[in-house]
Tab-separated table of C-alpha atoms and ligand atoms in Angstrom:
chain	number	residue	atom	x	y	z
U	116	UNK	CA	14.636	13.528	-10.304
U	117	UNK	CA	13.645	17.335	-10.498
U	118	UNK	CA	9.863	18.184	-10.080
U	119	UNK	CA	10.104	19.667	-13.955
U	120	UNK	CA	11.502	16.095	-15.040
U	121	UNK	CA	8.684	14.207	-13.165
U	122	UNK	CA	6.165	16.460	-14.613
U	123	UNK	CA	7.161	15.727	-18.057
U	124	UNK	CA	7.057	11.784	-17.126
U	125	UNK	CA	3.721	11.921	-15.748
U	126	UNK	CA	2.578	13.989	-18.655
U	127	UNK	CA	4.267	11.421	-21.270
U	128	UNK	CA	2.529	8.724	-19.144
U	129	UNK	CA	-0.727	10.114	-19.773
U	130	UNK	CA	-0.554	11.017	-23.507
U	131	UNK	CA	0.909	7.269	-24.121
U	132	UNK	CA	-1.934	5.657	-22.231
U	133	UNK	CA	-4.210	7.893	-24.174
U	134	UNK	CA	-2.406	7.140	-27.581
U	135	UNK	CA	-2.701	3.398	-26.766
U	136	UNK	CA	-6.350	3.797	-26.067
U	137	UNK	CA	-5.914	2.505	-22.351
U	138	UNK	CA	-7.005	4.104	-19.273
U	139	UNK	CA	-5.223	4.412	-16.489
U	140	UNK	CA	-6.760	3.943	-13.103
U	141	UNK	CA	-5.111	6.491	-10.939
U	142	UNK	CA	-7.000	6.879	-8.310
U	143	UNK	CA	-6.490	3.184	-6.865
U	144	UNK	CA	-3.397	4.529	-4.966
U	145	UNK	CA	-4.146	7.827	-5.302
U	146	UNK	CA	-2.268	10.315	-2.744
U	147	UNK	CA	-4.363	10.839	0.242
U	148	UNK	CA	-5.561	14.336	1.214
U	149	UNK	CA	-2.515	15.645	2.843
U	150	UNK	CA	-4.417	17.661	5.445
U	151	UNK	CA	-5.682	14.570	7.033
U	152	UNK	CA	-2.071	12.958	7.175
U	153	UNK	CA	-0.123	15.706	8.797
U	154	UNK	CA	2.238	14.132	11.235
U	155	UNK	CA	4.676	16.185	13.630
U	156	UNK	CA	7.778	17.944	12.628
U	157	UNK	CA	10.901	15.619	12.223
U	158	UNK	CA	14.575	15.148	12.021
U	159	UNK	CA	15.560	14.325	8.276
U	160	UNK	CA	17.889	11.542	8.127
U	161	UNK	CA	18.809	9.035	5.411
U	162	UNK	CA	20.551	5.792	5.759
U	163	UNK	CA	21.481	3.326	3.039
U	164	UNK	CA	22.886	-0.353	2.702
U	165	UNK	CA	26.692	-0.234	1.794
U	166	UNK	CA	29.714	2.119	1.694
U	167	UNK	CA	27.800	3.428	-2.202
U	168	UNK	CA	25.107	4.250	0.126
U	169	UNK	CA	27.132	7.489	0.938
U	170	UNK	CA	27.107	9.303	-2.273
U	171	UNK	CA	23.476	8.070	-2.800
U	172	UNK	CA	22.536	9.597	0.698
U	173	UNK	CA	24.014	12.996	-0.530
U	174	UNK	CA	21.767	12.921	-3.529
U	175	UNK	CA	18.722	12.261	-1.150
U	176	UNK	CA	19.986	14.606	1.370
U	177	UNK	CA	19.608	17.598	-0.925
U	178	UNK	CA	15.649	16.766	-1.475
U	179	UNK	CA	15.418	16.520	2.010
U	180	UNK	CA	17.236	19.578	2.368
U	181	UNK	CA	14.627	21.286	-0.238
U	182	UNK	CA	11.611	20.188	2.263
U	183	UNK	CA	10.525	17.444	-0.121
U	184	UNK	CA	8.895	14.154	0.986
U	185	UNK	CA	10.703	11.137	2.197
U	186	UNK	CA	9.956	9.125	-1.190
U	187	UNK	CA	11.228	11.830	-3.421
U	188	UNK	CA	14.354	11.661	-1.548
U	189	UNK	CA	14.985	7.929	-1.800
U	190	UNK	CA	14.063	7.757	-5.128
U	191	UNK	CA	16.674	10.295	-6.309
U	192	UNK	CA	19.015	8.589	-3.623
U	193	UNK	CA	19.185	5.223	-5.325
U	194	UNK	CA	19.187	6.715	-9.011
U	195	UNK	CA	22.874	7.644	-8.165
U	196	UNK	CA	24.328	3.963	-8.013
U	197	UNK	CA	21.643	2.943	-10.677
U	198	UNK	CA	23.276	5.295	-13.182
U	199	UNK	CA	27.181	4.184	-12.181
U	200	UNK	CA	28.443	1.498	-14.491
U	201	UNK	CA	31.337	1.084	-12.006
U	202	UNK	CA	28.414	-0.293	-9.675
U	203	UNK	CA	27.993	-3.833	-10.651
U	204	UNK	CA	25.126	-4.857	-8.525
U	205	UNK	CA	22.634	-2.021	-9.465
U	206	UNK	CA	21.311	-0.803	-12.394
U	207	UNK	CA	23.495	-0.053	-15.272
U	208	UNK	CA	26.586	-2.164	-15.447
U	209	UNK	CA	25.044	-4.964	-13.156
U	210	UNK	CA	26.091	-8.349	-13.449
U	211	UNK	CA	23.736	-10.275	-15.629
U	212	UNK	CA	21.777	-13.847	-15.441
U	213	UNK	CA	23.830	-16.931	-16.293
U	214	UNK	CA	22.352	-16.204	-19.675
U	215	UNK	CA	24.111	-12.766	-20.193
U	216	UNK	CA	20.779	-10.639	-19.386
U	217	UNK	CA	20.908	-7.763	-17.446
U	218	UNK	CA	17.442	-8.047	-15.290
U	219	UNK	CA	16.592	-5.651	-12.467
U	220	UNK	CA	14.671	-5.435	-9.445
U	221	UNK	CA	12.988	-2.579	-7.311
U	222	UNK	CA	10.635	-1.381	-5.250
U	223	UNK	CA	9.563	1.836	-3.628
U	224	UNK	CA	6.939	2.443	-0.812
U	225	UNK	CA	5.758	5.933	0.775
U	226	UNK	CA	4.507	7.435	4.418
U	227	UNK	CA	0.930	6.393	2.917
U	228	UNK	CA	1.732	2.674	2.758
U	229	UNK	CA	1.385	3.037	-0.947
U	230	UNK	CA	4.106	0.910	-2.957
U	231	UNK	CA	5.407	0.090	-6.388
U	232	UNK	CA	7.273	-2.460	-7.748
U	233	UNK	CA	9.066	-3.861	-10.699
U	234	UNK	CA	11.029	-7.309	-11.232
U	235	UNK	CA	13.013	-9.067	-14.305
U	236	UNK	CA	12.994	-5.525	-15.914
U	237	UNK	CA	15.356	-5.176	-18.646
U	238	UNK	CA	17.059	-2.142	-20.761
U	239	UNK	CA	15.654	0.555	-18.137
U	240	UNK	CA	18.391	1.793	-16.255
U	241	UNK	CA	16.135	3.165	-13.513
U	242	UNK	CA	13.889	0.598	-12.156
U	243	UNK	CA	13.212	2.711	-9.287
U	244	UNK	CA	11.597	5.290	-11.197
U	245	UNK	CA	9.494	3.017	-12.986
U	246	UNK	CA	8.608	1.454	-9.476
U	247	UNK	CA	7.637	4.890	-8.482
U	248	UNK	CA	5.437	5.029	-11.839
U	249	UNK	CA	3.540	2.004	-11.133
U	250	UNK	CA	2.575	3.086	-7.498
U	251	UNK	CA	1.885	6.511	-8.577
U	252	UNK	CA	0.297	5.530	-11.957
U	253	UNK	CA	-1.212	2.315	-11.836
U	254	UNK	CA	-3.863	0.422	-9.569
U	255	UNK	CA	-1.076	-2.454	-9.329
U	256	UNK	CA	1.976	-3.069	-6.931
U	257	UNK	CA	4.201	-4.927	-8.970
U	258	UNK	CA	5.090	-5.463	-13.125
U	259	UNK	CA	7.024	-7.906	-14.015
U	260	UNK	CA	9.634	-9.103	-17.272
U	261	UNK	CA	8.304	-7.740	-20.391
U	262	UNK	CA	4.996	-6.042	-19.027
U	263	UNK	CA	7.045	-3.670	-17.031
U	264	UNK	CA	9.227	-3.010	-19.976
U	265	UNK	CA	6.089	-2.140	-21.885
U	266	UNK	CA	4.912	-0.251	-19.068
U	267	UNK	CA	8.259	1.604	-18.716
U	268	UNK	CA	8.178	2.230	-22.581
U	269	UNK	CA	4.883	3.881	-22.316
U	270	UNK	CA	6.162	5.870	-19.595
U	271	UNK	CA	8.860	7.423	-21.865
U	272	UNK	CA	11.460	5.809	-20.277
U	273	UNK	CA	14.487	5.089	-22.769
U	274	UNK	CA	15.436	1.426	-23.478
U	275	UNK	CA	18.722	0.964	-23.185
U	276	UNK	CA	21.699	-1.649	-23.116
U	277	UNK	CA	22.679	-2.000	-19.580
U	278	UNK	CA	25.566	-4.656	-20.291
U	279	UNK	CA	28.896	-2.787	-19.956
U	280	UNK	CA	32.388	-4.138	-21.395
U	281	UNK	CA	33.613	-5.189	-18.154
U	282	UNK	CA	30.421	-7.103	-16.802
U	283	UNK	CA	30.412	-8.787	-19.964
U	284	UNK	CA	33.799	-9.545	-19.986
U	285	UNK	CA	33.302	-11.043	-16.323
U	286	UNK	CA	30.476	-13.081	-17.409
U	287	UNK	CA	32.574	-14.808	-20.486
U	288	UNK	CA	34.714	-15.573	-17.694
U	289	UNK	CA	31.804	-16.875	-15.471
U	290	UNK	CA	30.765	-19.187	-18.383
U	291	UNK	CA	33.846	-21.008	-18.629
U	292	UNK	CA	33.003	-22.859	-15.348
U	293	UNK	CA	29.321	-22.078	-14.767
U	294	UNK	CA	29.804	-22.661	-11.182
U	295	UNK	CA	27.211	-20.794	-9.299
U	296	UNK	CA	28.487	-19.747	-5.884
U	297	UNK	CA	27.308	-16.290	-4.199
U	298	UNK	CA	30.259	-14.608	-2.482
U	299	UNK	CA	29.344	-12.172	0.586
U	300	UNK	CA	29.862	-8.821	0.791
U	301	UNK	CA	31.473	-8.149	-2.436
U	302	UNK	CA	31.194	-4.507	-2.502
U	303	UNK	CA	34.287	-4.711	-0.400
U	304	UNK	CA	36.559	-6.729	-2.571
U	305	UNK	CA	39.031	-5.470	-4.558
U	306	UNK	CA	38.162	-5.407	-8.318
U	307	UNK	CA	38.944	-8.346	-10.184
U	308	UNK	CA	38.282	-10.878	-7.052
U	309	UNK	CA	34.861	-11.328	-6.988
U	310	UNK	CA	31.766	-12.034	-9.337
U	311	UNK	CA	28.573	-12.039	-7.138
U	312	UNK	CA	26.298	-8.975	-6.280
U	313	UNK	CA	24.633	-6.957	-3.763
U	314	UNK	CA	21.756	-4.376	-3.379
U	315	UNK	CA	20.997	-0.380	-2.102
U	316	UNK	CA	18.291	-0.477	0.131
U	317	UNK	CA	17.523	3.346	1.268
U	318	UNK	CA	15.181	4.674	4.008
U	319	UNK	CA	14.585	8.212	5.020
U	320	UNK	CA	12.839	10.548	7.123
U	321	UNK	CA	11.780	13.905	6.035
U	322	UNK	CA	11.044	17.570	7.689
U	323	UNK	CA	7.878	16.396	8.463
U	324	UNK	CA	8.506	13.085	10.168
U	325	UNK	CA	7.140	10.950	7.471
U	326	UNK	CA	9.219	7.964	6.165
U	327	UNK	CA	9.757	6.348	3.093
U	328	UNK	CA	12.184	3.505	1.014
U	329	UNK	CA	13.910	2.172	-1.791
U	330	UNK	CA	15.240	-0.852	-2.536
U	331	UNK	CA	17.221	-1.863	-6.300
U	332	UNK	CA	19.327	-4.414	-7.514
U	333	UNK	CA	20.390	-6.195	-10.102
U	334	UNK	CA	20.132	-9.206	-8.318
U	335	UNK	CA	22.419	-12.522	-8.079
U	336	UNK	CA	24.887	-12.571	-10.368
U	337	UNK	CA	24.730	-15.551	-12.992
U	338	UNK	CA	21.202	-15.983	-11.457
U	339	UNK	CA	18.760	-18.367	-13.245
U	340	UNK	CA	16.874	-16.670	-15.934
U	341	UNK	CA	13.891	-15.242	-14.741
U	342	UNK	CA	15.183	-15.492	-10.819
U	343	UNK	CA	13.775	-12.689	-8.747
U	344	UNK	CA	14.888	-12.098	-5.179
U	345	UNK	CA	14.003	-10.223	-1.791
U	346	UNK	CA	14.675	-6.675	-3.053
U	347	UNK	CA	11.293	-5.783	-5.100
U	348	UNK	CA	9.039	-7.901	-3.000
U	349	UNK	CA	7.404	-5.280	-0.038
U	350	UNK	CA	7.745	-6.677	3.218
U	351	UNK	CA	10.845	-8.971	2.029
U	352	UNK	CA	13.617	-6.021	0.777
U	353	UNK	CA	11.879	-2.961	1.910
U	354	UNK	CA	9.045	-2.513	4.579
U	355	UNK	CA	7.858	1.209	5.632
U	356	UNK	CA	5.280	1.781	8.046
U	357	UNK	CA	4.762	5.162	9.009
U	358	UNK	CA	3.751	4.848	12.558
U	359	UNK	CA	6.744	2.855	13.417
U	360	UNK	CA	9.839	2.618	11.269
U	361	UNK	CA	11.125	1.306	7.984
U	362	UNK	CA	13.803	-1.532	7.169
U	363	UNK	CA	15.434	-2.981	4.152
U	364	UNK	CA	17.772	-5.646	3.443
U	365	UNK	CA	20.965	-6.932	1.732
U	366	UNK	CA	21.965	-10.330	0.826
U	367	UNK	CA	20.996	-13.972	-0.077
U	368	UNK	CA	17.218	-12.869	-0.535
U	369	UNK	CA	15.885	-16.439	-1.114
U	370	UNK	CA	16.818	-16.157	2.830
U	371	UNK	CA	15.398	-12.864	3.224
U	372	UNK	CA	12.084	-13.912	1.471
U	373	UNK	CA	11.451	-16.784	3.712
U	374	UNK	CA	10.996	-14.994	6.655
U	375	UNK	CA	9.775	-11.657	5.087
U	376	UNK	CA	12.245	-9.888	6.571
U	377	UNK	CA	12.065	-6.442	6.534
U	378	UNK	CA	8.507	-6.523	7.503
U	379	UNK	CA	9.231	-8.853	10.742
U	380	UNK	CA	12.064	-6.078	11.601
U	381	UNK	CA	9.289	-3.164	11.240
U	382	UNK	CA	6.835	-5.610	13.724
U	383	UNK	CA	9.963	-5.932	15.843
U	384	UNK	CA	10.422	-2.147	15.906
U	385	UNK	CA	6.436	-1.778	16.828
U	386	UNK	CA	6.978	-3.893	20.257
U	387	UNK	CA	9.775	-1.459	21.187
U	388	UNK	CA	12.791	-3.385	19.948
U	389	UNK	CA	15.660	-0.691	18.797
U	390	UNK	CA	16.343	-0.924	15.056
U	391	UNK	CA	19.436	-2.653	15.680
U	392	UNK	CA	18.069	-4.945	18.017
U	393	UNK	CA	15.070	-5.722	15.615
U	394	UNK	CA	17.455	-6.222	12.771
U	395	UNK	CA	19.655	-8.927	14.872
U	396	UNK	CA	16.336	-10.792	15.931
U	397	UNK	CA	15.418	-10.952	12.188
U	398	UNK	CA	19.103	-12.168	11.489
U	399	UNK	CA	18.862	-14.685	14.411
U	400	UNK	CA	15.069	-15.874	13.002
U	401	UNK	CA	17.189	-16.655	9.564
U	402	UNK	CA	20.310	-18.628	11.751
U	403	UNK	CA	17.635	-20.564	13.172
U	404	UNK	CA	15.677	-21.625	10.088
U	405	UNK	CA	19.198	-22.727	8.747
U	406	UNK	CA	20.102	-24.507	12.020
U	407	UNK	CA	22.415	-27.802	11.105
U	408	UNK	CA	23.276	-26.433	7.822
U	409	UNK	CA	26.304	-24.356	7.155
U	410	UNK	CA	25.238	-20.854	7.317
U	411	UNK	CA	28.019	-19.449	4.697
U	412	UNK	CA	26.175	-16.580	3.094
U	413	UNK	CA	25.575	-13.034	4.079
U	414	UNK	CA	21.990	-11.209	5.052
U	415	UNK	CA	22.049	-7.797	6.620
U	416	UNK	CA	19.176	-5.690	7.687
U	417	UNK	CA	18.941	-2.175	7.874
U	418	UNK	CA	16.431	-0.061	9.706
U	419	UNK	CA	15.576	3.599	10.732
U	420	UNK	CA	12.557	4.250	13.492
U	421	UNK	CA	10.300	7.538	13.830
U	422	UNK	CA	12.375	8.701	16.352
U	423	UNK	CA	15.119	8.808	13.952
U	424	UNK	CA	17.276	6.027	15.708
U	425	UNK	CA	18.753	3.625	13.158
U	426	UNK	CA	20.763	0.229	13.166
U	427	UNK	CA	22.079	-2.616	11.166
U	428	UNK	CA	22.676	-6.046	11.792
U	429	UNK	CA	24.474	-9.248	9.641
U	430	UNK	CA	24.670	-12.769	9.581
U	431	UNK	CA	28.810	-12.248	8.954
U	432	UNK	CA	30.985	-9.918	8.708
U	433	UNK	CA	31.256	-6.737	6.647
U	434	UNK	CA	28.274	-5.436	6.312
U	435	UNK	CA	28.215	-1.404	5.935
U	436	UNK	CA	25.591	0.812	6.123
U	437	UNK	CA	25.921	4.469	5.345
U	438	UNK	CA	24.001	7.694	7.553
U	439	UNK	CA	23.465	10.955	6.968
U	440	UNK	CA	21.669	13.679	9.112
U	441	UNK	CA	22.367	17.072	9.881
U	442	UNK	CA	25.175	15.924	12.597
U	443	UNK	CA	26.848	13.087	10.522
U	444	UNK	CA	27.843	11.762	7.338
U	445	UNK	CA	29.260	8.523	8.119
U	446	UNK	CA	29.868	4.838	7.347
U	447	UNK	CA	29.147	2.166	9.880
U	448	UNK	CA	30.125	-1.432	9.609
U	449	UNK	CA	27.259	-3.696	11.386
U	450	UNK	CA	27.550	-5.853	14.199
U	451	UNK	CA	27.277	-9.615	12.798
U	452	UNK	CA	26.026	-12.927	14.263
U	453	UNK	CA	29.053	-15.356	13.320
A	582	LIG	N1	19.131	-8.997	-2.251
A	582	LIG	C1	19.608	-9.076	-3.316
A	582	LIG	C2	18.593	-10.493	-4.263
A	582	LIG	O1	18.934	-11.652	-3.452
A	582	LIG	O2	18.508	-10.142	-5.012
């Protein structure tokens, strides 16, 4: 989002809050004085989950090239799949819950450990920007459901129908049997063969060496109404520690929440593990927690450390991630446990 548009939105938020007679405590997560927090010069890089991360990375890269903060880059980046009706796992066009409602989850975190999140948000195409507003303009970290929608509307976001004809038709097909069976790596399947989901998680480092992360999804297709996965949960679907690095996840959110996966990956990097090794250890933790049961679901982690090194690891074959820096613009396939 351009500075101009952000400025307009911020102005709208203030006016809306004033009109509603409410005072927003913007101080609680106020940006610290930048001078106190100046870090070394960094080498910009952005990484994100899945093949569709590549176009999202391109949008983020443009922001990094203009010397903006990593958190601005990741917000701009993940807005690309959020707006794409062909991407049925994120934002507009996302597959609905079992009752036909498209409900979106997202979170964002910056270099100062400020964070914002929304869960089970309906009718708003860009949940990541609502999460950004929660971070920037409220004393809270997470808003959910009707409260999140009310906040978004007060901020000036437009209410829209997010259920596209394609996703509606597929859901109506699903209703005939109503069998809830998550499928792995749906992004890599050909159209028509699949009905499940995944997520975009994006991590970036800017010119100053500061980090930011964002994660956004429409969640598991045909989930129970009110179900929230890992993606909007700080520590589960996303974690950023500006001293160490950042991590994000994709796959079956319940499994990620059980091990607070992204926080675990960052803590492993703090202990000295390379991003790929840290992701592998988190994946192994999930496998061990499920010992004796069929591990027929997918979880993948993606991590970026303060040196600009990145890596990923997944339970199953097929988890891909996209990387953009001054040398490469590539998609990699993650190694996998099974
Ligand atoms: N990882 C996304 C979800 O489980 O909703």
